[in-house]
Structure formats: structure tokens, C-alpha cells
mmCIF file of C-alpha atoms and ligand atoms in Angstrom:
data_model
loop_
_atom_site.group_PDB
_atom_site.id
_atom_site.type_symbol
_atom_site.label_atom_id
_atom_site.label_comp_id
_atom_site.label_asym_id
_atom_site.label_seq_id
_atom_site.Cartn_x
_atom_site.Cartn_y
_atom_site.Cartn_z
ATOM 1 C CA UNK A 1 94.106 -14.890 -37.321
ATOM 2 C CA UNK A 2 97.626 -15.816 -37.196
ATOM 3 C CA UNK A 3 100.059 -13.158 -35.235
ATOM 4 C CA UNK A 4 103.327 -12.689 -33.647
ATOM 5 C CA UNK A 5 102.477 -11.955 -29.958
ATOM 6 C CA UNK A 6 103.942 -11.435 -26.423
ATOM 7 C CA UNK A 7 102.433 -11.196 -23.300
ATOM 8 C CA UNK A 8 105.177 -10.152 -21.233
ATOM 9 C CA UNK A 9 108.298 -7.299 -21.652
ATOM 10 C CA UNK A 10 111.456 -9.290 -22.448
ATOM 11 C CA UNK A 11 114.749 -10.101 -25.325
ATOM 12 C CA UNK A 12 113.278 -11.235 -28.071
ATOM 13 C CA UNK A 13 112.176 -14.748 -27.457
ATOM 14 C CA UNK A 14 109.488 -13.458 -25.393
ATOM 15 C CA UNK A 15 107.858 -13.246 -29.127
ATOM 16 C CA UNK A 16 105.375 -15.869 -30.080
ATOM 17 C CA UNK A 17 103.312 -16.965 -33.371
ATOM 18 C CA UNK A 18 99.788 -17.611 -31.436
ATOM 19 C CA UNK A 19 96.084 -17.120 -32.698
ATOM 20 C CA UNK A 20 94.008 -14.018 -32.088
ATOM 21 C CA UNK A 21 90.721 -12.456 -32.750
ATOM 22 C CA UNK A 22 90.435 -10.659 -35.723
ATOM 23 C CA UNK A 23 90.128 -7.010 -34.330
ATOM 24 C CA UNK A 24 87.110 -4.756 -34.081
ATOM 25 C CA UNK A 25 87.314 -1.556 -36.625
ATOM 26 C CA UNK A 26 86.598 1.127 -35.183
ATOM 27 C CA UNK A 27 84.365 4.100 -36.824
ATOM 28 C CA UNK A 28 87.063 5.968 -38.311
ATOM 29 C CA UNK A 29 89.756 2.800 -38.873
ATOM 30 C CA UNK A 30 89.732 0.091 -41.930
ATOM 31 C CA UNK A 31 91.140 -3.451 -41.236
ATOM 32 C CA UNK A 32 94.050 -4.458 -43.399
ATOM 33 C CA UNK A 33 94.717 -7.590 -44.535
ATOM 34 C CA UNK A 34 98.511 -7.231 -44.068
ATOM 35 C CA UNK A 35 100.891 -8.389 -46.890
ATOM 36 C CA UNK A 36 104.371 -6.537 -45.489
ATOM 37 C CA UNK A 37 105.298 -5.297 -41.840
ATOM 38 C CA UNK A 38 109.015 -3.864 -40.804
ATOM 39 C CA UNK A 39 110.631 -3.614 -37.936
ATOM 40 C CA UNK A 40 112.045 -0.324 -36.333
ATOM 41 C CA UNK A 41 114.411 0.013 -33.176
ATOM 42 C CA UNK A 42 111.499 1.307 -31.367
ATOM 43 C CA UNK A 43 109.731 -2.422 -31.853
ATOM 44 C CA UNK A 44 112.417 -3.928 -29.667
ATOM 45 C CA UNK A 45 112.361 -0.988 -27.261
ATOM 46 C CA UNK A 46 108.797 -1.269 -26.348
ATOM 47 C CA UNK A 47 108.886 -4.968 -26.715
ATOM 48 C CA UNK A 48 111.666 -4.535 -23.744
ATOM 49 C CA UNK A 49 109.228 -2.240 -21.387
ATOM 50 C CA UNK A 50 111.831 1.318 -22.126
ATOM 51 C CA UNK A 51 108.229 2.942 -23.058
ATOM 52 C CA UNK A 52 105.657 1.903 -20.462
ATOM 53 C CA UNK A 53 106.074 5.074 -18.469
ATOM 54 C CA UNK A 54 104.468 6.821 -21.805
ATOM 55 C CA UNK A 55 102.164 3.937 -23.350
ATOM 56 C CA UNK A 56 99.288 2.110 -21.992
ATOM 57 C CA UNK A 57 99.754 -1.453 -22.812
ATOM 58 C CA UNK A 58 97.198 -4.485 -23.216
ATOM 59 C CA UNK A 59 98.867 -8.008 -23.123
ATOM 60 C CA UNK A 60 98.792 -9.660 -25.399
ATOM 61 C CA UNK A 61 100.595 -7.445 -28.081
ATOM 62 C CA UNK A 62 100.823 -7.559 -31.266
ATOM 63 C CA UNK A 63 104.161 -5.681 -32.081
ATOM 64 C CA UNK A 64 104.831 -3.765 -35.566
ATOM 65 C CA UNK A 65 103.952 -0.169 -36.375
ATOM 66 C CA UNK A 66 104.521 -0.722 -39.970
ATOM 67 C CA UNK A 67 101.976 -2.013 -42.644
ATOM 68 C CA UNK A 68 101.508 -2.498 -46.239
ATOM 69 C CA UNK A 69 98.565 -4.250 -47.472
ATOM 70 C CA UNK A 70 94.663 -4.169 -48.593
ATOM 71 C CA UNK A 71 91.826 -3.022 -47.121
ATOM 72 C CA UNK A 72 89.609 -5.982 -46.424
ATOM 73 C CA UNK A 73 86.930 -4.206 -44.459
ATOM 74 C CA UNK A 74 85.880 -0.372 -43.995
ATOM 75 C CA UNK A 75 84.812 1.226 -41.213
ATOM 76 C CA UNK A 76 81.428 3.090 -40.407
ATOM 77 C CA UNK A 77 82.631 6.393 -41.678
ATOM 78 C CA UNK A 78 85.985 6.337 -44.006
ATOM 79 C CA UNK A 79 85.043 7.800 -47.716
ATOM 80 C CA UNK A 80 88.980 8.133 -47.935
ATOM 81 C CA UNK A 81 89.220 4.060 -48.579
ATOM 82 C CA UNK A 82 87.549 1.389 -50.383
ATOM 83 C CA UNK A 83 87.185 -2.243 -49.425
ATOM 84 C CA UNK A 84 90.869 -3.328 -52.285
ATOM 85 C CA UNK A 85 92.185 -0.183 -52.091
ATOM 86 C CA UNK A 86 96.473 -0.920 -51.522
ATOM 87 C CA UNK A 87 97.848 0.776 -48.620
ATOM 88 C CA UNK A 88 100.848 1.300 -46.435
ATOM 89 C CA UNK A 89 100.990 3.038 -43.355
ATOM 90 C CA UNK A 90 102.468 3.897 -40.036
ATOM 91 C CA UNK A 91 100.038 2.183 -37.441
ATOM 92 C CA UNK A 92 101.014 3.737 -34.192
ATOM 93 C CA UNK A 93 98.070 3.984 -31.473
ATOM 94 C CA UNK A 94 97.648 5.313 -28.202
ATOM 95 C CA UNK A 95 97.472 1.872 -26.695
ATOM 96 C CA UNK A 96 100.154 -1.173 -27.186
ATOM 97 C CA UNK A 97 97.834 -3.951 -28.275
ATOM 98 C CA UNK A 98 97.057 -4.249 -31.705
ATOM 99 C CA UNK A 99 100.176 -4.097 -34.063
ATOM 100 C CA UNK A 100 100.608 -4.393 -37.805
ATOM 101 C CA UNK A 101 102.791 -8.196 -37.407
ATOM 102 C CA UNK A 102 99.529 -9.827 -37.802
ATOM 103 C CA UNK A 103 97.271 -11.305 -40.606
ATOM 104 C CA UNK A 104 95.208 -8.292 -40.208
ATOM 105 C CA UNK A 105 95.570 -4.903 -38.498
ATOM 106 C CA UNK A 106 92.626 -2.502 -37.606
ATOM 107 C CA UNK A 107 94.357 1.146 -38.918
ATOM 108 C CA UNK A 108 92.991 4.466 -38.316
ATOM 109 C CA UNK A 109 92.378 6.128 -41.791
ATOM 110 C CA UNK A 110 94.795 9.339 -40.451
ATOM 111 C CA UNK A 111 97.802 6.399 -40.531
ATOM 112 C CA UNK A 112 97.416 5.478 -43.976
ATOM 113 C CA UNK A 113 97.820 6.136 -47.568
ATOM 114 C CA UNK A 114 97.924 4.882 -51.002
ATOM 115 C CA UNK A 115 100.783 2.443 -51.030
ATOM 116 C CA UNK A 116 103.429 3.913 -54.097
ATOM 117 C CA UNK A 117 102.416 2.307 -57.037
ATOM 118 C CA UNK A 118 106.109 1.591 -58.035
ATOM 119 C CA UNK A 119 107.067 -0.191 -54.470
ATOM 120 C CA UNK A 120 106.281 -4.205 -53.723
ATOM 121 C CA UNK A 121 104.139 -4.485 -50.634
ATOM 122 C CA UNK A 122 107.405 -5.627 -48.771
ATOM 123 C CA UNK A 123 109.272 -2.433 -50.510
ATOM 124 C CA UNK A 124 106.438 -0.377 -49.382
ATOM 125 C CA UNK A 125 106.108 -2.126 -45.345
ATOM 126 C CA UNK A 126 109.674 -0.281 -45.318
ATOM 127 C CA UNK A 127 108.879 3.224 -45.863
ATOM 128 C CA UNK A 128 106.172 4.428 -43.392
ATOM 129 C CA UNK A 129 108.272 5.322 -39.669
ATOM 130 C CA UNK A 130 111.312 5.411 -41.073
ATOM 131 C CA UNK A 131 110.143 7.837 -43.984
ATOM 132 C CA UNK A 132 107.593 9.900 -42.170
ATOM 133 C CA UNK A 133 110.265 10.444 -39.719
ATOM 134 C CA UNK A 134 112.803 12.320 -42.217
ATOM 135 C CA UNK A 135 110.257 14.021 -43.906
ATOM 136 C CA UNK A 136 108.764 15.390 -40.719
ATOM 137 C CA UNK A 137 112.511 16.507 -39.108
ATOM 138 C CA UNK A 138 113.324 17.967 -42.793
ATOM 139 C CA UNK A 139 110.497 19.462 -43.125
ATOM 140 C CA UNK A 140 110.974 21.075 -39.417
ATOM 141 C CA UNK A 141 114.294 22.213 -39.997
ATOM 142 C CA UNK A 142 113.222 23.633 -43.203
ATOM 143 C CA UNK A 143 116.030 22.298 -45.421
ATOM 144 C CA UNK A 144 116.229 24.022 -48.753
ATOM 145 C CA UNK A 145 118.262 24.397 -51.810
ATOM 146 C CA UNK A 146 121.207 25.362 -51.315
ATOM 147 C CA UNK A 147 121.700 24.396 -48.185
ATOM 148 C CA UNK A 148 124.294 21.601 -46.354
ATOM 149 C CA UNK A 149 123.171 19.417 -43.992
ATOM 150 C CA UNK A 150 124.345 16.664 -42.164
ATOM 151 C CA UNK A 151 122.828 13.456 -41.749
ATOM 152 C CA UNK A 152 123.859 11.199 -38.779
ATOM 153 C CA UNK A 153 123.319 7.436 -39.109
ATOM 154 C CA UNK A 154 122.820 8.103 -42.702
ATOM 155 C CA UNK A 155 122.824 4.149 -44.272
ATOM 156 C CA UNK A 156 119.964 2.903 -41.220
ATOM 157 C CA UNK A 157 116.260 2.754 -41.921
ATOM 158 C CA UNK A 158 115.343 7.128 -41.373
ATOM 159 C CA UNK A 159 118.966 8.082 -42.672
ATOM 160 C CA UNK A 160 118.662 6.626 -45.818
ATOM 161 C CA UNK A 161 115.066 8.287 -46.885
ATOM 162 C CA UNK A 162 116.494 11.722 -45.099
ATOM 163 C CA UNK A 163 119.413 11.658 -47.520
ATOM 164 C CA UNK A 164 117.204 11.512 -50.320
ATOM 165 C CA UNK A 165 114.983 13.801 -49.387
ATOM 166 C CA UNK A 166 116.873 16.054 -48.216
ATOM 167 C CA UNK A 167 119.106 15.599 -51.645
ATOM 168 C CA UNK A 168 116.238 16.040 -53.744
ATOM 169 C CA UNK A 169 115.344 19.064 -51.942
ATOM 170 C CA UNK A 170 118.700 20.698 -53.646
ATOM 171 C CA UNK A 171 120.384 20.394 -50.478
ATOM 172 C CA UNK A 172 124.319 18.892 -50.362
ATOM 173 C CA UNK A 173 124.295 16.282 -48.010
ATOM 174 C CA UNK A 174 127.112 14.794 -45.693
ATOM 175 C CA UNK A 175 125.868 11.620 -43.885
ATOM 176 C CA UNK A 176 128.190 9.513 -41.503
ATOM 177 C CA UNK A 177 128.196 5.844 -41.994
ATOM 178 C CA UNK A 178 130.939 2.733 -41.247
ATOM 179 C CA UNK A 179 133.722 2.517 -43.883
ATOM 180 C CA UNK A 180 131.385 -0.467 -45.357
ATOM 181 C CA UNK A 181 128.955 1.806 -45.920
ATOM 182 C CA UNK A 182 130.769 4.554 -47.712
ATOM 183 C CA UNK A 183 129.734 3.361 -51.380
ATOM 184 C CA UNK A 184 126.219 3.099 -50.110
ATOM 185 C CA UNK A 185 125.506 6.013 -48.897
ATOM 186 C CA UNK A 186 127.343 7.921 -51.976
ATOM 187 C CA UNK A 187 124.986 6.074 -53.923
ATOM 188 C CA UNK A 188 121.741 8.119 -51.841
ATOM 189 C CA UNK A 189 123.488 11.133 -52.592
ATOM 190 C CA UNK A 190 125.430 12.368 -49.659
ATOM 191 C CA UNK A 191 128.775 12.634 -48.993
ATOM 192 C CA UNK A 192 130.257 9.997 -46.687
ATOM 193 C CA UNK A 193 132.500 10.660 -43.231
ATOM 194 C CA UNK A 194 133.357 7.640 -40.882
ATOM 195 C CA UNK A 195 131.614 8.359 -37.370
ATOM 196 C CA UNK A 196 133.526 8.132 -34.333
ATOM 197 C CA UNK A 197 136.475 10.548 -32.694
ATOM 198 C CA UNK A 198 137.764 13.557 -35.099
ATOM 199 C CA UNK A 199 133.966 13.298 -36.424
ATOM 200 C CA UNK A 200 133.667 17.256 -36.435
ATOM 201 C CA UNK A 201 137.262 17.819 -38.092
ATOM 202 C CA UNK A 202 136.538 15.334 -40.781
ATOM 203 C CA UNK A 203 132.915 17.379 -41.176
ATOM 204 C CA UNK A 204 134.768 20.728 -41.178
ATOM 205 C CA UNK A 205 137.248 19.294 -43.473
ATOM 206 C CA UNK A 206 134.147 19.132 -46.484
ATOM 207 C CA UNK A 207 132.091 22.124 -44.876
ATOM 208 C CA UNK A 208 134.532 25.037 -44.049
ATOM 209 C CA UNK A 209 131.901 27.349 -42.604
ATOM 210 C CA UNK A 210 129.999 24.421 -40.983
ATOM 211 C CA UNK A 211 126.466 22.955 -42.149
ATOM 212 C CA UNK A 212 123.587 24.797 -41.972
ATOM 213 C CA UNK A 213 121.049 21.513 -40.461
ATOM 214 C CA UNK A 214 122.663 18.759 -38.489
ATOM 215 C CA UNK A 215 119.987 15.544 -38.973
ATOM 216 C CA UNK A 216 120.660 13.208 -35.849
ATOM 217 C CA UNK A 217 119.766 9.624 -36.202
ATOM 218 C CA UNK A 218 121.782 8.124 -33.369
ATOM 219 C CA UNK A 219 122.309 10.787 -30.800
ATOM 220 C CA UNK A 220 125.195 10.446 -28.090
ATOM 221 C CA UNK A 221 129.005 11.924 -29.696
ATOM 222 C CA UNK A 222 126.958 12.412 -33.243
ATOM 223 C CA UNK A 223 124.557 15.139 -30.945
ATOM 224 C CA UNK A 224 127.971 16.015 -29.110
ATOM 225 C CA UNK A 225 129.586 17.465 -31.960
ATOM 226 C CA UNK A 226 126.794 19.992 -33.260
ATOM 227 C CA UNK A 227 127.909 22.900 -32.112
ATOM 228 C CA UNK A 228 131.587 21.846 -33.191
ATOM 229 C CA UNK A 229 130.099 21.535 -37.448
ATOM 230 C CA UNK A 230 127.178 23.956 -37.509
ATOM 231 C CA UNK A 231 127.264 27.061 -38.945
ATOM 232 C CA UNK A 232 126.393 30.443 -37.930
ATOM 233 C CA UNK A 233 122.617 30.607 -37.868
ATOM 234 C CA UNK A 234 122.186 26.880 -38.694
ATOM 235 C CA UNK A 235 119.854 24.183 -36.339
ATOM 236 C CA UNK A 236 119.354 20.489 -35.055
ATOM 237 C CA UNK A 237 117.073 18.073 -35.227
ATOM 238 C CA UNK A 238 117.346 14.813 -33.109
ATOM 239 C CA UNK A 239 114.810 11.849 -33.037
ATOM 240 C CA UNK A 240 117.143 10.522 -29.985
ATOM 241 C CA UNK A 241 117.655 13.246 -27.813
ATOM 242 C CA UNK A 242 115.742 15.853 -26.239
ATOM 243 C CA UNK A 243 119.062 18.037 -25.570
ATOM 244 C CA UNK A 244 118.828 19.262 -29.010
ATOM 245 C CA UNK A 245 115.860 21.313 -28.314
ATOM 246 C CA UNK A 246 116.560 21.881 -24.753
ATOM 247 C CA UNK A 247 119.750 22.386 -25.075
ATOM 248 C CA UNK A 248 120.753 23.322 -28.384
ATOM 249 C CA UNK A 249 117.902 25.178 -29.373
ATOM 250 C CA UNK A 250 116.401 22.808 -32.199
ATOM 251 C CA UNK A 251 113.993 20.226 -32.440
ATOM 252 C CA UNK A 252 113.301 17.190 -30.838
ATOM 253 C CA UNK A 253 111.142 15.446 -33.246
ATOM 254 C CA UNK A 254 108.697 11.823 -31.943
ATOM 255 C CA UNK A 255 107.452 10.799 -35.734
ATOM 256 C CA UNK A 256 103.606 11.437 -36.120
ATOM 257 C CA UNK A 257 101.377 9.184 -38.324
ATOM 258 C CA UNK A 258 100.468 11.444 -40.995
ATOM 259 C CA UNK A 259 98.161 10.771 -44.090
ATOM 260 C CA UNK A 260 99.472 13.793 -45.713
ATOM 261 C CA UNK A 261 102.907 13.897 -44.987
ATOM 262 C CA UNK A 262 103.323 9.940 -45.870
ATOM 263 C CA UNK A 263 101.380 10.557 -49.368
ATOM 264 C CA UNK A 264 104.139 13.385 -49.886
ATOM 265 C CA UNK A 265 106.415 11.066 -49.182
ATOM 266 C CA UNK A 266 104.930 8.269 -51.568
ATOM 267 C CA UNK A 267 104.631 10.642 -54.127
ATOM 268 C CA UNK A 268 108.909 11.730 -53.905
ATOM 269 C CA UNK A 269 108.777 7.362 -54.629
ATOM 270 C CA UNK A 270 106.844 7.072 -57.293
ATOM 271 C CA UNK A 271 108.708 10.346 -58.837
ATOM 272 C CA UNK A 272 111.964 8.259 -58.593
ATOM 273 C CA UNK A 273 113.773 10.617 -56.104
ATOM 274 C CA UNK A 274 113.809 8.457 -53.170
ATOM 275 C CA UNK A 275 114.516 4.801 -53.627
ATOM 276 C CA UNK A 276 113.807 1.684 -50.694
ATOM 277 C CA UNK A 277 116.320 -0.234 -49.353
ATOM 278 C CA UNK A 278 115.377 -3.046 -47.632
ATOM 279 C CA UNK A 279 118.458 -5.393 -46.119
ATOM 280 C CA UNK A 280 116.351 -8.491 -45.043
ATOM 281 C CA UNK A 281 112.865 -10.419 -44.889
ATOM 282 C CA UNK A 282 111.947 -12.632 -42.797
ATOM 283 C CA UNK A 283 108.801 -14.340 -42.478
ATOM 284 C CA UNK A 284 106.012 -14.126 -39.588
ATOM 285 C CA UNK A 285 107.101 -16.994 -37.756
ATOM 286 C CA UNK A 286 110.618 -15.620 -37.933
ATOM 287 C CA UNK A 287 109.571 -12.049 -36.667
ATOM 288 C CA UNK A 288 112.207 -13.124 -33.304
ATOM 289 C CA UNK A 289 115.275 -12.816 -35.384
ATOM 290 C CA UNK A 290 113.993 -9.606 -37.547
ATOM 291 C CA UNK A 291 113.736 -8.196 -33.987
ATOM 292 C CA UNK A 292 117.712 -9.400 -33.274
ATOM 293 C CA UNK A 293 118.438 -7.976 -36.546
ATOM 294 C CA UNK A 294 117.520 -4.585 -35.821
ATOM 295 C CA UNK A 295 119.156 -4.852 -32.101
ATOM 296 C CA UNK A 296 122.281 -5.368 -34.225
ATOM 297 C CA UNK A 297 122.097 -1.607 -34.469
ATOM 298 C CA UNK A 298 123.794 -1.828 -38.255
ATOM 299 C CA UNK A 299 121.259 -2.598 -40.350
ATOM 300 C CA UNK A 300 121.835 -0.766 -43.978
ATOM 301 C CA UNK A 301 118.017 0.547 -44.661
ATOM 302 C CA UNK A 302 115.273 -1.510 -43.600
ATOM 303 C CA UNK A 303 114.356 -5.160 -42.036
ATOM 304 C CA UNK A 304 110.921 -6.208 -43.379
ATOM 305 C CA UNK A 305 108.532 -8.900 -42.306
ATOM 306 C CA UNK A 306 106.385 -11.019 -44.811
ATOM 307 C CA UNK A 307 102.804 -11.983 -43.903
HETATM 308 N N1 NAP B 401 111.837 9.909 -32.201
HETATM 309 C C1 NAP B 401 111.378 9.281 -33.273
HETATM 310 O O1 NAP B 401 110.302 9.581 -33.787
HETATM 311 C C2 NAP B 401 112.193 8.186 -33.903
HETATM 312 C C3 NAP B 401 111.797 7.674 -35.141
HETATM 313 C C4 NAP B 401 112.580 6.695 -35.753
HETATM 314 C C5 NAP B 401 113.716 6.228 -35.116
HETATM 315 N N2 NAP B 401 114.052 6.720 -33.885
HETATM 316 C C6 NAP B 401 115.302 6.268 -33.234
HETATM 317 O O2 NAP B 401 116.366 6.751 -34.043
HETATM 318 C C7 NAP B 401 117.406 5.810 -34.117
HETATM 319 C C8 NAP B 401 117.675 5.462 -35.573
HETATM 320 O O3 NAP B 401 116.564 4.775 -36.121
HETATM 321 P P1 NAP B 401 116.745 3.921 -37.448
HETATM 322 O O4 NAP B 401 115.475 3.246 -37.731
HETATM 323 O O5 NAP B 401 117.377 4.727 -38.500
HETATM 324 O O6 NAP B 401 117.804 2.843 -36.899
HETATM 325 P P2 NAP B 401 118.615 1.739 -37.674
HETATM 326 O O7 NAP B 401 118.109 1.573 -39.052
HETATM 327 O O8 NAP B 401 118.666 0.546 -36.801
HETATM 328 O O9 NAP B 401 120.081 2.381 -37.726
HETATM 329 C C9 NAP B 401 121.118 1.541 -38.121
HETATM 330 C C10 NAP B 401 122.204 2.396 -38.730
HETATM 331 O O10 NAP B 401 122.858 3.163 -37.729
HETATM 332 C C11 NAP B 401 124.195 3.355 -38.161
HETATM 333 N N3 NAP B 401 125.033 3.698 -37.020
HETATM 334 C C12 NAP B 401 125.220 2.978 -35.885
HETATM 335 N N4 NAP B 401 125.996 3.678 -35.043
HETATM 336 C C13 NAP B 401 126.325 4.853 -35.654
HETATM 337 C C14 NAP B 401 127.074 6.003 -35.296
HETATM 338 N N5 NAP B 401 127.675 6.096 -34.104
HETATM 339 N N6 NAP B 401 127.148 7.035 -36.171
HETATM 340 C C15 NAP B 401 126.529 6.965 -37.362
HETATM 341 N N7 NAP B 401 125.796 5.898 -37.772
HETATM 342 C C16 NAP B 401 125.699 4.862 -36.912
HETATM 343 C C17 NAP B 401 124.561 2.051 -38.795
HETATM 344 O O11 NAP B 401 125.527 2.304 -39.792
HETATM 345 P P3 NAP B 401 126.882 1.458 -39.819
HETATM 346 O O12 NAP B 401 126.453 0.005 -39.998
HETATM 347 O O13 NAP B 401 127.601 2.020 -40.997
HETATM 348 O O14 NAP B 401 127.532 1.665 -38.485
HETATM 349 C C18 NAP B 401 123.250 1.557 -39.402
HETATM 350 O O15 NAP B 401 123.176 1.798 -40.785
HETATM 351 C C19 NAP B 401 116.977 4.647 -33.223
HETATM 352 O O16 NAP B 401 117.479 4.884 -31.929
HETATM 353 C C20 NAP B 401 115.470 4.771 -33.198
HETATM 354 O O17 NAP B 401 114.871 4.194 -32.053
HETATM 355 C C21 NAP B 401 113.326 7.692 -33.268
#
């Protein structure tokens, strides 16, 4: 099969279009014949080495976490799929080696679902991390009606699903994004501030008594302020930093792949209360340049890659 591979850490042009073996499916795993990947910041972070005191890695890899596509093939024991059945999922395994940014991808059953009926298969590559990871930090933080919460980094690939979810949860919503992005994220359903110094006065400024969750999607002076915007009795939740469980008390959130939680979040798609926005796609041969495009750091949702 045809897939993007490297067989060393490195920038981006480390990543090459070579041929592989179709993989081996395991007992519990289907193969997917993959139609959609995207690419998340942690692609390009483990493509650079940051994660090799955590992960195992077997060269070459095949990078991508993110799938949509058909099962071609079941395994030995998965009544959950059929050989045609559409899927999306969030392919992360406990070894680098076999990513979804491929012509086919052997997933464990546990990191798929049903792929929303309403979504493309590039809409749908999209959703998975990004998606999974707000619905996992809201659902931690326990945001309910009512409630205001504050979404850092809300116009990038987990800030726009979190507003959304977090909206259609009857929660108000305040997400900081660039003075570009203003319209953008409005459009979600949050409130926009502009990031960057008087962050907490301009917060404080819409949310008198502070918020009652503070999402963080980008960590460093966003995580600085929290204690400056949140109210009496409210918590954090970073996916950057482990200071706001540590240190503020919270959570410190590493998305799991989750049948459950992504058909929840599959079904708040198809319902029409969270929409997909995807900025780019590229195709496979091009996967280089989606990686440079999320190392821009201001991509507005997603970057997706077409098989
Ligand atoms: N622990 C986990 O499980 C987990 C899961 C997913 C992601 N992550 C990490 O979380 C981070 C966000 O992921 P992502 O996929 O959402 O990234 P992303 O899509 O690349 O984020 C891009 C967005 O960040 C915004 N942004 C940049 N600097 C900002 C700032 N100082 N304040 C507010 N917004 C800012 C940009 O908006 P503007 O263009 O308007 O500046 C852009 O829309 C990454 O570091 C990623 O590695 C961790």
C-alpha cells in the first residue's frame, strides 16, 4: 500500500510517500481502507522525537492518529463492525508504527465508531482527537447549563468542537481567538476576547464574578491567568499543562480513544449542534506541508488529508 512514512525524527521533510505492507489485524482490530486522515499538533510533535521518552517507536512510521473510512477486513473477534461498515476514529496505539496516513490502517474496534452520517469522510477525518478531546475535558469539568466557561484557543482544531459543545450544553461561552477570528468564533457560539496582555481584565470585563470552567487549549499566559478570571468554586482543565492539576487543582486531561465518548460526540453532529470546520486538504503525497500547516500554530479548525 501507498503511505506517508519516516524513518527518522526530524522538520517535516523527513516525511516520505514510500510502499508498505498492508498491516496484520489483530484479534480485536478491523483494517480500514482509509478515505480521510487529519493532522493534529501532536503529529508534528512526535514526528520531531518531543514524545519518545513516553512512546515506543518502530521505524518506519506511519504518522496520523486520525481516520475516516471503510472497513475492508474484520478481525477474529469484532461483532461491533462489518466488512462496509463507514467509520471514523481516533487511532492512537501504544506503539508509533502504524498510523492512519496510509491506504489502510489496522484500528482497534475501542478507537472507532460509526462515522456521522451527515459529515463527508474528509469532514468526518476532522472530528476524532480534536473532538474526543473537548468532550472528554467538558465532560471532566462537568460543564452544565447555566454555567460560563472559558475556552482558550477557541477557533483551532479542540476549541472549536469545545465551544459547541460546551454551548449546546446551555453553557455561555467566552473563547479567545486573534482579531481575525472574532466573527468565527461568534459564529460557534462563544463570545470572543483577543488573547495576549490585559487577557484577564478583558475576561472580567464580560464575566464580573469570573467563569465558573476555564478550557485551556494553548497553555502558557492563557493557564497564567486562571486564577485571575475564575470564580469562586470554579476549575481548570488543560490539555497543555500539567500545572493545572498540580498546581491549580483541576485536570490535566491526555485525550483517550473512546468508542463511546466519540459516538456521543457523532451523535451532537448528526443532531446539528456541533458543526466541522475544516481550513485545508491536502493530498497524501502532500501530507509534508499539512504537517507545516499545523506548525503554523493558527490554523482556524482542522487540516485534513485525502487518501
Ligand atoms: N493533551 C491532549 O490530549 C491534547 C489533545 C489535543 C491537543 N493537544 C494540544 O493542545 C494544543 C491545541 O491543539 P489544537 O489541535 O486545538 O491546535 P491548533 O488547531 O493548531 O490550534 C490553533 C489555534 O490556536 C489559536 N491560538 C494560537 N495562539 C493562541 C493564544 N495565545 N491564545 C489563544 N488562541 C491561540 C489560533 O488562533 P488565532 O489564529 O486566532 O491565533 C488557532 O486557531 C496543542 O498544543 C496540542 O498539541 C493536547
Amino acid at each position: 500500500m501507498r503511505a506517508i512514512t519516516y524513518s527518522t525524527y526530524g522538520h517535516a521533510d523527513v516525511l516520505e510517500l514510500t510502499e508498505q505492507p498492508t498491516p496484520k489485524v489483530g484479534p480485536d482490530s478491523v483494517l480500514v481502507r482509509v478515505k480521510a486522515a487529519s493532522v493534529n499538533p501532536v503529529d508534528w510533535k512526535v514526528r520531531e522525537g518531543y514524545l519518545d521518552a513516553i512512546m515506543d517507536v518502530d521505524f518506519p512510521v506511519v504518522p496520523g492518529w486520525d481516520v475516516a473510512g471503510v472497513v475492508e477486513q474484520v478481525g477474529l473477534d469484532t461483532p461491533e463492525l462489518q466488512v462496509g461498515d463507514e467509520v471514523f476514529g481516533y487511532v492512537r496505539k501504544d506503539v508509533l508504527h502504524g498510523g492512519t496516513f496510509a491506504e489502510y490502517v489496522s484500528a482497534p474496534v475501542r478507537t472507532l465508531a460509526t462515522k456521522p452520517a451527515s459529515l463527508s469522510f474528509e469532514e468526518a477525518a476532522a472530528v476524532p482527537l480534536a473532538g474526543l478531546t473537548a468532550y472528554q475535558t467538558i465532560a471532566r469539568t462537568g460543564v452544565r447549563e447555566g454555567q460560563t466557561v472559558l475556552v482558550h484557543a477557541a477557533a483551532g482544531g479542540v476549541g472549536s468542537f469545545a465551544v459547541q459543545i460546551a454551548a449546546a450544553r446551555g453553557a455561555r461561552v467566552i473563547g479567545t481567538a486573534s482579531e481575525a477570528n472574532h466573527d468565527y468564533v461568534r459564529a460557534l457560539g462563544a463570545e470572543p476576547v483577543a488573547y495576549g496582555d490585559g487577557l484577564a481584565e478583558r475576561v472580567r470585563a464580560l464575566a464580573p464574578e469570573g467563569v465558573d470552567v476555564v478550557l485551556d487549549y494553548v497553555g502558557g499566559e492563557a493557564l497564567a491567568t486562571t486564577k485571575d478570571v475564575l470564580a469562586d468554586g470554579g476549575t481548570v482543565a488543560s490539555i497543555t499543562e500539567a500545572a493545572a492539576r498540580d498546581e491549580l487543582g483541576g485536570v490535566y486531561a491526555w485525550v483517550r480513544p473512546s468508542s463511546g465518548d466519540l459516538a456521543e460526540v457523532a451523535r451532537l453532529i448528526d443532531a446539528g449542534s456541533v458543526r466541522v470546520e475544516v481550513a485545508e486538504v491536502f493530498e497524501l503525497a502532500d501530507a509534508a506541508d499539512a504537517h507545516r500547516a499545523s506548525e503554523s500554530g493558527h490554523v482556524r479548525g482542522k487540516v485534513v488529508v485525502r487518501v
